Every structure is written in structure tokens, then in C-alpha cells.
Coordinates of C-alpha atoms in Angstrom, one line a residue:
M20 CA -16.0 13.3 -4.3
S21 CA -13.7 14.1 -7.4
M22 CA -10.1 11.9 -7.3
T23 CA -9.2 13.3 -10.4
F24 CA -7.2 16.2 -11.3
A25 CA -8.7 19.7 -12.1
S26 CA -8.5 20.4 -15.6
S27 CA -6.1 23.6 -16.1
D28 CA -8.2 26.7 -14.8
A29 CA -6.4 30.5 -15.4
D30 CA -8.7 31.4 -12.8
A31 CA -7.1 28.3 -10.4
L32 CA -5.3 30.3 -7.4
P33 CA -2.0 29.8 -6.5
L34 CA -0.9 27.6 -4.0
H35 CA 2.2 28.3 -1.8
V36 CA 3.1 25.5 0.4
V37 CA 5.6 26.7 3.5
H38 CA 8.0 24.8 5.4
Q39 CA 8.1 25.8 9.3
G40 CA 12.1 26.5 9.2
E41 CA 11.3 29.1 5.9
F42 CA 8.2 30.8 6.9
G43 CA 9.9 33.9 8.3
S44 CA 11.8 34.6 5.2
W45 CA 9.1 34.1 3.2
L46 CA 7.2 36.2 5.3
S47 CA 9.3 39.2 5.7
A48 CA 9.3 39.0 1.5
Q49 CA 5.7 39.8 1.2
P50 CA 3.9 43.1 1.0
Q51 CA 2.9 44.7 4.1
V52 CA -0.6 44.6 3.5
V53 CA -0.2 40.7 3.3
K54 CA 2.1 40.2 6.2
N55 CA -1.1 42.2 8.2
W56 CA -3.2 39.7 6.7
I57 CA -1.1 36.3 7.6
E58 CA 0.0 37.9 11.3
A59 CA -3.7 38.9 12.1
Q60 CA -5.3 35.0 11.2
D61 CA -2.5 33.5 13.5
F62 CA -1.0 31.0 11.1
T63 CA 1.6 29.3 11.6
P64 CA 2.9 26.9 9.1
A65 CA 2.2 23.5 11.0
V66 CA 1.1 20.7 8.9
G67 CA -2.8 21.3 8.2
K68 CA -2.4 24.6 8.3
A69 CA -4.6 26.3 5.4
I70 CA -5.8 29.8 4.6
L71 CA -6.6 32.1 1.7
V72 CA -4.9 35.0 1.4
P73 CA -7.2 38.3 -0.2
D74 CA -5.9 40.8 -2.3
K75 CA -6.6 44.5 -2.3
T76 CA -10.4 44.0 -3.5
G77 CA -11.2 41.4 -0.6
N78 CA -10.8 38.3 -3.9
P79 CA -8.7 35.6 -2.8
A80 CA -5.0 36.2 -4.4
F81 CA -3.6 32.9 -3.4
A82 CA -3.3 29.8 -0.7
L83 CA -1.4 29.6 2.0
I84 CA -1.0 25.8 3.7
G85 CA 2.0 24.7 6.0
Y86 CA 3.7 21.9 5.2
G87 CA 5.5 21.8 9.2
N88 CA 9.4 20.3 9.2
A89 CA 11.3 16.9 8.7
L90 CA 10.3 15.7 12.0
T91 CA 6.4 16.8 11.9
R92 CA 6.3 15.0 8.2
S93 CA 7.8 11.9 9.6
R94 CA 5.2 11.7 11.5
T95 CA 2.4 12.6 9.3
R96 CA 1.9 10.7 5.7
F97 CA 0.3 13.0 3.2
P98 CA 1.1 15.9 4.7
L99 CA -0.3 18.3 1.6
A100 CA -3.4 15.8 2.0
A101 CA -4.0 17.5 5.7
A102 CA -3.9 21.0 4.3
A103 CA -6.5 20.2 1.3
A104 CA -9.1 19.5 3.8
N105 CA -9.1 22.6 5.1
L106 CA -9.5 24.7 2.0
P107 CA -12.8 25.4 0.8
Q108 CA -14.1 24.3 -2.7
G109 CA -12.3 25.5 -5.6
T110 CA -9.3 24.8 -7.8
Y111 CA -5.3 25.4 -6.5
T112 CA -2.9 25.2 -8.7
L113 CA 0.9 24.4 -6.8
A114 CA 2.6 27.3 -7.1
T115 CA 5.9 26.0 -4.5
T116 CA 8.6 23.1 -5.5
L117 CA 7.8 20.0 -3.0
P118 CA 10.9 18.5 -1.6
D119 CA 12.2 15.7 -4.5
G120 CA 10.5 13.1 -4.3
D121 CA 7.9 13.8 -2.4
L122 CA 5.2 15.4 -5.3
E123 CA 4.0 12.1 -7.3
T124 CA 3.3 11.0 -3.4
E125 CA 1.4 14.5 -2.3
T126 CA -0.5 14.8 -5.2
L127 CA -1.8 11.2 -5.2
G128 CA -2.5 12.1 -1.0
W129 CA -4.7 15.5 -2.5
L130 CA -6.7 13.2 -4.9
L131 CA -7.4 10.7 -1.8
S132 CA -8.3 13.3 0.2
A133 CA -11.8 13.6 -1.5
Y134 CA -12.4 9.8 -0.8
L135 CA -15.9 9.4 0.9
F136 CA -17.8 6.1 1.5
N137 CA -21.0 7.5 0.8
R138 CA -23.7 4.4 -0.2
Y139 CA -26.1 4.3 2.5
K140 CA -25.8 7.7 3.8
Y141 CA -26.2 11.0 1.8
K142 CA -22.5 13.1 3.1
P143 CA -22.2 16.7 1.9
H144 CA -18.1 16.6 0.5
K145 CA -16.3 19.8 -0.3
S146 CA -13.3 19.1 -2.8
A147 CA -10.3 21.4 -3.3
R148 CA -9.8 20.2 -6.4
L149 CA -5.9 20.7 -7.6
V150 CA -4.2 21.1 -10.7
C151 CA -1.9 18.3 -11.9
P152 CA 1.5 19.8 -11.8
P153 CA 4.3 19.4 -14.2
G154 CA 6.1 17.0 -14.2
V155 CA 3.5 14.2 -12.6
D156 CA 2.1 11.8 -14.7
S157 CA -1.9 12.3 -14.5
A158 CA -3.3 9.0 -15.8
R159 CA -0.8 7.1 -13.3
V160 CA -1.5 9.6 -9.9
E161 CA -5.2 8.9 -11.3
A162 CA -5.5 5.9 -11.6
I163 CA -3.5 4.4 -8.6
A164 CA -6.4 6.9 -6.4
A165 CA -9.1 5.3 -8.5
A166 CA -7.4 1.6 -7.5
E167 CA -7.4 2.7 -3.8
A168 CA -10.7 3.9 -4.1
L169 CA -12.4 0.4 -5.1
T170 CA -9.9 -1.2 -2.5
R171 CA -11.8 0.8 0.6
D172 CA -15.4 0.8 -1.1
L173 CA -15.1 -3.2 -1.1
I174 CA -13.9 -3.5 2.7
N175 CA -16.2 -0.6 4.1
T176 CA -19.6 -2.2 2.4
P177 CA -20.9 -4.6 4.7
A178 CA -21.0 -8.1 4.4
S179 CA -25.0 -8.3 3.6
D180 CA -24.1 -6.6 0.0
M181 CA -20.7 -7.6 -0.3
G182 CA -20.8 -11.6 -0.1
P183 CA -18.4 -14.2 -2.2
A184 CA -21.3 -13.2 -5.0
D185 CA -20.7 -9.4 -4.7
L186 CA -16.8 -10.3 -4.7
E187 CA -17.2 -12.2 -8.2
V188 CA -19.1 -9.4 -9.3
A189 CA -16.5 -6.6 -8.5
A190 CA -14.0 -9.0 -10.0
Q191 CA -16.0 -9.4 -13.2
K192 CA -16.8 -5.6 -14.0
L193 CA -13.0 -4.8 -12.9
A194 CA -11.7 -8.0 -15.8
S195 CA -14.1 -6.1 -18.3
R196 CA -13.1 -2.8 -18.1
Y197 CA -9.6 -3.6 -19.2
E198 CA -10.3 -7.1 -21.3
G199 CA -9.3 -9.8 -19.0
A200 CA -11.4 -12.6 -18.4
V201 CA -12.6 -14.3 -15.1
N202 CA -13.4 -18.2 -14.2
V203 CA -15.5 -19.1 -11.4
I204 CA -15.4 -22.3 -9.3
T205 CA -18.7 -22.2 -7.2
G206 CA -20.6 -25.0 -4.5
D207 CA -20.1 -28.4 -4.4
A208 CA -17.8 -28.1 -8.2
L209 CA -14.9 -26.9 -5.6
L210 CA -15.0 -30.4 -4.3
K211 CA -15.5 -32.1 -8.0
Q212 CA -11.8 -29.3 -9.2
N213 CA -9.8 -30.5 -5.9
F214 CA -10.4 -27.1 -3.7
P215 CA -11.8 -29.1 -1.0
L216 CA -10.3 -26.5 1.9
V217 CA -12.6 -23.7 0.6
H218 CA -15.2 -25.8 0.3
A219 CA -15.0 -26.9 3.5
V220 CA -15.0 -23.1 5.4
G221 CA -17.9 -22.0 2.8
R222 CA -19.9 -24.9 2.4
A223 CA -22.1 -23.4 5.9
A224 CA -23.2 -20.4 3.9
D225 CA -26.5 -20.6 2.7
R226 CA -26.6 -21.1 -1.4
P227 CA -26.6 -17.6 -2.6
R228 CA -23.9 -17.1 -0.5
A229 CA -21.6 -20.3 -1.4
P230 CA -17.9 -20.4 -1.7
R231 CA -16.2 -20.2 -5.0
L232 CA -12.8 -19.5 -6.2
I233 CA -12.4 -16.5 -8.4
D234 CA -9.7 -16.7 -11.4
L235 CA -9.3 -13.1 -13.0
R236 CA -6.3 -13.3 -15.9
W237 CA -5.0 -10.4 -17.8
G238 CA -2.1 -10.1 -20.1
T239 CA -0.7 -12.4 -23.1
Q240 CA 3.0 -11.1 -22.6
G241 CA 5.9 -10.9 -20.5
P242 CA 6.6 -12.5 -17.0
K243 CA 3.9 -14.0 -14.5
L244 CA 2.7 -12.2 -11.7
T245 CA 0.1 -13.9 -9.5
L246 CA -2.0 -12.3 -6.7
V247 CA -3.7 -14.6 -4.1
G248 CA -6.0 -12.6 -1.7
K249 CA -7.9 -13.7 1.0
G250 CA -11.8 -13.2 0.4
V251 CA -13.7 -14.0 3.8
C252 CA -16.6 -11.9 2.8
F253 CA -17.6 -12.1 6.6
D254 CA -15.7 -14.3 9.6
T255 CA -18.0 -15.2 12.3
G256 CA -15.2 -17.7 13.8
G257 CA -17.5 -20.8 13.0
L258 CA -18.2 -22.9 15.6
N259 CA -15.6 -21.1 17.5
L260 CA -17.5 -18.5 17.6
K261 CA -16.1 -15.1 17.7
P262 CA -17.2 -12.8 21.2
G263 CA -19.4 -9.8 19.4
A264 CA -16.7 -7.4 20.2
S265 CA -14.2 -9.2 18.0
M266 CA -17.1 -9.8 15.1
A267 CA -17.5 -6.0 14.6
L268 CA -15.3 -5.8 12.0
M269 CA -15.4 -8.6 10.2
K270 CA -16.6 -7.5 6.7
K271 CA -12.8 -6.5 6.6
D272 CA -11.4 -10.1 6.8
M273 CA -12.2 -9.7 2.6
G274 CA -9.0 -7.1 2.9
G275 CA -6.6 -9.1 1.4
A276 CA -8.9 -9.8 -2.1
A277 CA -9.8 -6.1 -1.8
T278 CA -6.3 -4.9 -1.7
A279 CA -5.0 -7.8 -4.7
M280 CA -8.3 -6.1 -6.6
G281 CA -6.7 -2.7 -6.2
L282 CA -3.8 -3.5 -7.1
A283 CA -4.2 -5.8 -10.4
H284 CA -6.7 -2.8 -11.2
M285 CA -3.1 -0.2 -11.2
I286 CA -1.4 -2.7 -13.4
M287 CA -4.4 -3.3 -16.0
A288 CA -5.7 0.5 -15.9
L289 CA -1.6 1.6 -16.9
Q290 CA -1.0 -1.4 -19.0
L291 CA 2.3 -3.0 -17.4
P292 CA 3.8 -5.6 -20.0
I293 CA 2.8 -8.6 -17.8
Q294 CA 0.8 -11.6 -17.9
L295 CA -1.5 -11.1 -14.2
R296 CA -3.4 -13.7 -12.6
L297 CA -5.5 -13.0 -9.4
L298 CA -6.7 -15.6 -7.4
I299 CA -9.7 -15.2 -4.7
P300 CA -10.6 -17.9 -2.8
A301 CA -14.3 -16.1 -1.8
V302 CA -16.3 -17.5 1.3
E303 CA -18.5 -16.5 4.1
N304 CA -17.0 -18.8 7.5
S305 CA -20.7 -19.2 8.7
V306 CA -22.5 -21.3 11.8
S307 CA -25.1 -24.3 10.3
A308 CA -25.7 -27.7 11.0
N309 CA -22.8 -28.8 8.6
S310 CA -20.2 -26.3 9.5
F311 CA -16.3 -27.6 9.6
R312 CA -15.1 -28.4 13.4
P313 CA -12.8 -28.5 15.1
G314 CA -10.8 -31.7 15.6
D315 CA -11.7 -32.4 11.9
I316 CA -8.6 -33.9 9.6
L317 CA -8.5 -32.0 6.0
T318 CA -6.9 -33.0 2.6
S319 CA -6.3 -29.4 0.4
R320 CA -5.4 -29.8 -2.6
E321 CA -1.5 -30.6 -2.5
G322 CA -2.4 -33.5 -0.7
M323 CA -1.6 -32.4 2.6
T324 CA -3.6 -33.2 5.5
I325 CA -4.7 -30.2 8.0
E326 CA -6.0 -30.8 11.8
V327 CA -8.2 -28.3 12.3
N328 CA -7.5 -27.2 16.1
N329 CA -9.5 -23.7 15.5
T330 CA -12.2 -22.9 13.1
D331 CA -11.4 -19.2 13.2
A332 CA -7.9 -19.6 11.9
E333 CA -9.8 -20.3 8.6
G334 CA -7.7 -17.8 6.1
R335 CA -4.8 -19.9 5.6
L336 CA -7.3 -22.6 5.0
V337 CA -8.9 -21.1 1.9
L338 CA -5.4 -19.4 0.7
A339 CA -3.8 -22.9 0.6
D340 CA -6.0 -24.2 -2.1
A341 CA -5.3 -21.2 -3.7
L342 CA -1.4 -21.2 -3.3
T343 CA -1.4 -24.7 -5.0
L344 CA -3.0 -24.0 -7.7
A345 CA -1.1 -20.6 -8.7
S346 CA 2.3 -22.4 -7.8
E347 CA 1.1 -25.1 -10.5
D348 CA 2.0 -21.8 -13.2
S349 CA 5.3 -21.3 -11.8
P350 CA 4.6 -17.7 -11.7
D351 CA 7.5 -15.4 -11.9
L352 CA 6.6 -13.8 -8.4
L353 CA 3.5 -15.1 -6.5
V354 CA 1.9 -12.9 -3.7
S355 CA -0.7 -13.4 -1.5
I356 CA -2.7 -10.7 0.7
A357 CA -4.5 -11.4 3.8
T358 CA -6.1 -9.8 6.8
L359 CA -4.9 -13.0 8.5
T360 CA -4.0 -12.7 12.5
G361 CA -4.2 -10.8 15.1
A362 CA -0.8 -11.3 16.2
A363 CA 0.1 -9.5 13.2
R364 CA -1.5 -6.0 14.2
V365 CA -0.2 -6.8 18.2
A366 CA 3.5 -6.6 16.4
V367 CA 3.1 -3.8 14.4
G368 CA 0.0 -2.0 14.9
P369 CA -2.7 -0.8 12.4
D370 CA -0.6 1.2 10.4
L371 CA 2.1 -0.9 9.3
A372 CA 1.5 -3.8 6.5
P373 CA 3.9 -6.9 7.7
Y374 CA 5.1 -8.9 5.1
F375 CA 7.2 -12.1 5.2
C376 CA 9.7 -13.3 2.7
D377 CA 13.0 -15.3 1.9
D378 CA 14.0 -13.0 -1.3
T379 CA 16.4 -10.4 -0.4
E380 CA 16.4 -9.0 -4.2
V381 CA 12.2 -8.3 -3.3
C382 CA 12.4 -7.0 0.1
H383 CA 15.3 -4.7 -0.8
A384 CA 13.2 -3.4 -4.1
L385 CA 9.6 -3.5 -1.6
E386 CA 11.1 -1.4 1.0
H387 CA 12.7 1.1 -0.9
A388 CA 9.3 1.5 -2.7
A389 CA 7.4 1.5 0.0
E390 CA 9.6 4.9 1.7
L391 CA 9.2 6.2 -2.2
V392 CA 5.5 6.1 -1.9
S393 CA 4.4 6.2 1.7
D394 CA 3.2 3.0 1.9
P395 CA 5.2 1.7 5.0
V396 CA 5.9 -2.0 5.2
W397 CA 7.6 -4.1 8.0
R398 CA 9.6 -7.5 7.5
L399 CA 8.9 -10.3 9.5
P400 CA 10.6 -13.8 9.4
F401 CA 10.1 -17.0 8.1
W402 CA 11.5 -18.9 11.0
S403 CA 12.0 -22.1 9.8
A404 CA 12.5 -22.8 13.8
Y405 CA 8.9 -22.6 14.4
E406 CA 7.9 -25.3 11.8
K407 CA 7.5 -28.2 14.6
M408 CA 4.9 -25.6 16.0
I409 CA 2.3 -26.5 13.0
E410 CA 3.1 -30.4 12.5
P411 CA 0.9 -31.8 15.0
E412 CA 1.0 -36.2 16.0
I413 CA -2.1 -37.0 13.5
A414 CA -1.7 -34.6 10.5
D415 CA 0.6 -32.7 8.5
L416 CA 0.0 -29.9 9.1
D417 CA -2.0 -28.1 12.4
N418 CA -4.1 -24.4 11.3
A419 CA -4.0 -23.2 14.7
P420 CA -0.7 -24.1 16.9
S421 CA -1.6 -23.6 20.8
G422 CA -0.3 -21.5 22.8
G423 CA 0.1 -18.8 20.8
F424 CA 3.7 -17.8 20.4
G425 CA 4.5 -16.2 17.0
G426 CA 0.9 -16.3 15.3
S427 CA 2.2 -14.3 12.0
I428 CA 5.1 -16.4 11.9
T429 CA 3.3 -20.0 12.1
A430 CA 0.8 -18.7 10.0
A431 CA 2.9 -17.4 7.1
L432 CA 5.1 -20.8 7.8
F433 CA 2.3 -22.9 6.9
L434 CA 1.5 -21.0 3.3
R435 CA 4.5 -21.1 2.7
R436 CA 4.5 -25.1 2.1
F437 CA 1.6 -24.4 -0.5
A438 CA 4.0 -21.7 -2.6
Q439 CA 6.0 -25.1 -2.9
N440 CA 9.4 -23.1 -3.5
Q441 CA 8.0 -20.6 -6.1
R442 CA 9.4 -16.7 -5.3
Y443 CA 7.0 -16.1 -2.7
V444 CA 5.7 -12.9 -0.4
H445 CA 3.3 -12.9 2.1
F446 CA 1.5 -9.8 3.6
D447 CA -0.6 -10.2 6.8
I448 CA -2.5 -6.5 6.5
Y449 CA -4.6 -5.0 9.1
G450 CA -7.0 -3.1 5.9
W451 CA -8.8 -0.9 8.0
N452 CA -7.5 2.4 9.6
P453 CA -9.0 2.5 13.1
S454 CA -8.8 6.9 13.4
N455 CA -9.4 9.2 10.5
A456 CA -6.1 11.0 9.1
P457 CA -4.9 13.1 6.2
A458 CA -5.9 11.2 3.2
R459 CA -6.8 8.1 4.9
P460 CA -10.4 8.5 6.5
K461 CA -11.0 5.5 9.5
G462 CA -12.6 2.8 7.5
G463 CA -10.6 0.4 4.9
V464 CA -7.8 1.1 3.4
G465 CA -5.2 -0.6 1.0
M466 CA -2.0 -1.5 2.8
G467 CA 1.0 -2.3 0.6
A468 CA -0.5 -2.4 -2.5
R469 CA 1.5 0.8 -3.3
A470 CA 4.6 -0.6 -2.6
L471 CA 4.0 -3.6 -4.5
F472 CA 3.0 -1.5 -7.7
Q473 CA 5.8 0.6 -7.0
A474 CA 8.1 -2.2 -6.8
L475 CA 7.1 -4.6 -9.9
P476 CA 10.1 -2.7 -12.3
N477 CA 12.5 -4.3 -10.8
L478 CA 11.1 -7.5 -9.1
L479 CA 10.1 -8.4 -12.5
A480 CA 12.5 -6.7 -14.7
I481 CA 9.6 -5.0 -17.0

């Protein structure tokens, strides 16, 4: 697959993008032979429609794709990519101006439409390549596409090949590529260096899959941004074992780490003038004689005690220690990204990235950016009235309050305790596209990372 723009090519076919409301006037302006061909093909300018139009010799003269109308485009992300998937292999150059603000996002969608996860099975894949249109920063769009491909590859890889050690290797490769530095604390060293929750959750896994805290740093000047990504490489549920149906997709429970790593890739590739830190508590929540148990009381790095009411609410535990470490460095912005709760999926479905934040400036910048880049987010509340739901009788905090009400909110409130009054954003993402869509095939997917990247200049004043 090629997720880069094609070189400028004199033989590239012109690509005409036609809006539904303008199709009649466009068609009437064409030569009769062109009108006859298009009408014979029964072409309509709906999203995803694409045909080649021949010249008098029978060779392709140009490509024609539908762009629908405002209503259909509002219901489909990356409409240009929908048509790209239906064009034959070749090189194309845009001959039509797209609406203001759409060009960078639409060309990104075109590149993402070439994504294919074929690590385990060969799949032939045609590629309709696009010449970078004037006014589009090709390096920026290609870097964002590469970052999204990294996120998808990490999530799509099964836990047999994407355990904590493999996630560490991925972080090392990323840091090496951009001259960053990685420090890793593994196994019982987590106890010695006071990361007891990361150790407790991951200690049941066998030694090659020992728990670890991955700490990547890049950049020495500018404001500080710290990303914390949940790296639960597989979640059995622990002793509160998940049923089989609920365990089927648990290779994606490191989707927060994968998304944070994709965002880090964007930042480093495009040399944003910031001090970046990426923290990934990487564990496998396994079942063994030394698994942590329901009813256990654990003490966090911060010193708060936590009653374990469900070992399947492990993500917030490992994030708690990582957030405490992040807060000790007083970043200008602290962001956690996690596939944390089923409650978030019930609330907003798989397509939206719900987030929590108390800072109005951050929320406005994030939501404006999300709209610009077609990476939708939705704010949920840090509803302080629910704080009492996470405060049990015999410990400071409860990792899984009974009743199930407001599950995503109570998890976010739990994490906020460890963010320690930093400027903080928490994403509770799904990290998985359940069905094929333009530029977003079924499987792992980044959520919220592009919106964050777009918003960073405003959030960090860079």
C-alpha cells in the first residue's frame, strides 16, 4: 500500500468532482460525446460514485466522481475517499476546487483509503494515487497518514505479537526514528520505583510479558505536553473473567497507547516546538495464582488506597500511577487516552471520541479543531456530584462502583484524582471501527488524535 502522494505526473488523469446540485449544469456544458457516455453509464453524483470517461480513441480522458450534497456529506466522513476506492489503479490530479477547509482533510482521506492490514495474509490491493493538490502541505498530510497507519497496525496486531514487550519495541523504534529517548521500568523494578498499581495489574502475566512503564521523551524546548496511553495489551478481565464474547476484541485494549503513539508520531515528524513526554503503562491482565483479587486494597504511587471491586476495571489502575508520575513534572497540558469503559460506547457509540475536561479554553479549541479535520469528539462531564460513588467505606477510592450508573463519568473522576489539578483532558475512546467506511476500514482506528494535533498550537501557544 502507498500512503503518500504521487509525484507530479504529466500522464495523471484529471479528476472532476461534481456536487449533486451542480451536476446538471456541469453535464450540459460537456461535448455531446461525453454526455452520451456519462448517461449511458447511468452515472449519478452520489458520494462514492466514480467512472472513467474516454476520449475519441477509447483511452481514458478524465475521471468523474460524485460528491453528493451537504446532507449526504454530513453523514459520511471522507467522501472523496469513498470514490477513490472505486477508481482503477492509476494516478489522478484534482481538476475541481473543493469547498474551503475540505481539501487537506479530503486528501488525507484519500491517502488513508490505501491502508491495508496484511501482516498475516496477502491481499492484492489496487491503489488510485493522487498528486498533491496546490495549497496542501504534502509533508504534513503524509505524516498524519503515517501516524494513523501506525495506530491501526498496533491495534490490529493480535496480542500474541503485541504484548507489553512488543509495545516497548514500537516505542523504541518511534523514538529512534526522531532522536527521542525511552526509559523502561519492567517487572519487580516497578515496585522498587513505586509503581505498585501497574505491577499489581500485570504481575499475573508470564515473565516475557511482564508489566512495564514506557517513558518516551522528545524535545528540549517549548511548552510541556504529556500523553498517557492505556497499554493493556490483552484484557481477560482478570479473576472477574470476561465472557468469551466480551473478550473477542480485547487485543484492542491498548488502543489508547496506540492512539497516543500515533499523536506522538505526528508531533515528532512535523517538529512541533514542544517538550513531549509519552507514558505507557503496558500490561496484560491475565489470570494466575498471583492475580490481584476482588476485595484487595491497593496503594497507589500517589499514596491513595484503592478497593478493587472488579479486576476488569484495571485500566484506570495502571493509568493512575502513570498520571501521578506525569503530574510530578507539571506539564502545561496532560492528556490521557484509553479504551476505558463500555459505558462510553453506550453513551455515544463507536464513532465519536468522548472526552472530559474542565478547561473551557481547551474544550473550545478541541471541538473547533475536531470539526475542521473530521475527527469528531464529544464532551462528557466531570460531574462532581458523583464523586461519592467512587469513595468506599474502607479505602480512599473504589475502582468499580456498584450500580453501573455513569460508568464513564465515574472512571474519569477516578483518573482526575491522580491528575492533581493539572490542565487535564481525558479521552475514553473505542479504538475500533465495527464496519467498513471510507478511509476507515473495519478494525483498529485512531480517535481524537488528529483533533488534538490540530488544536495543539492554540492549546500550547506555539
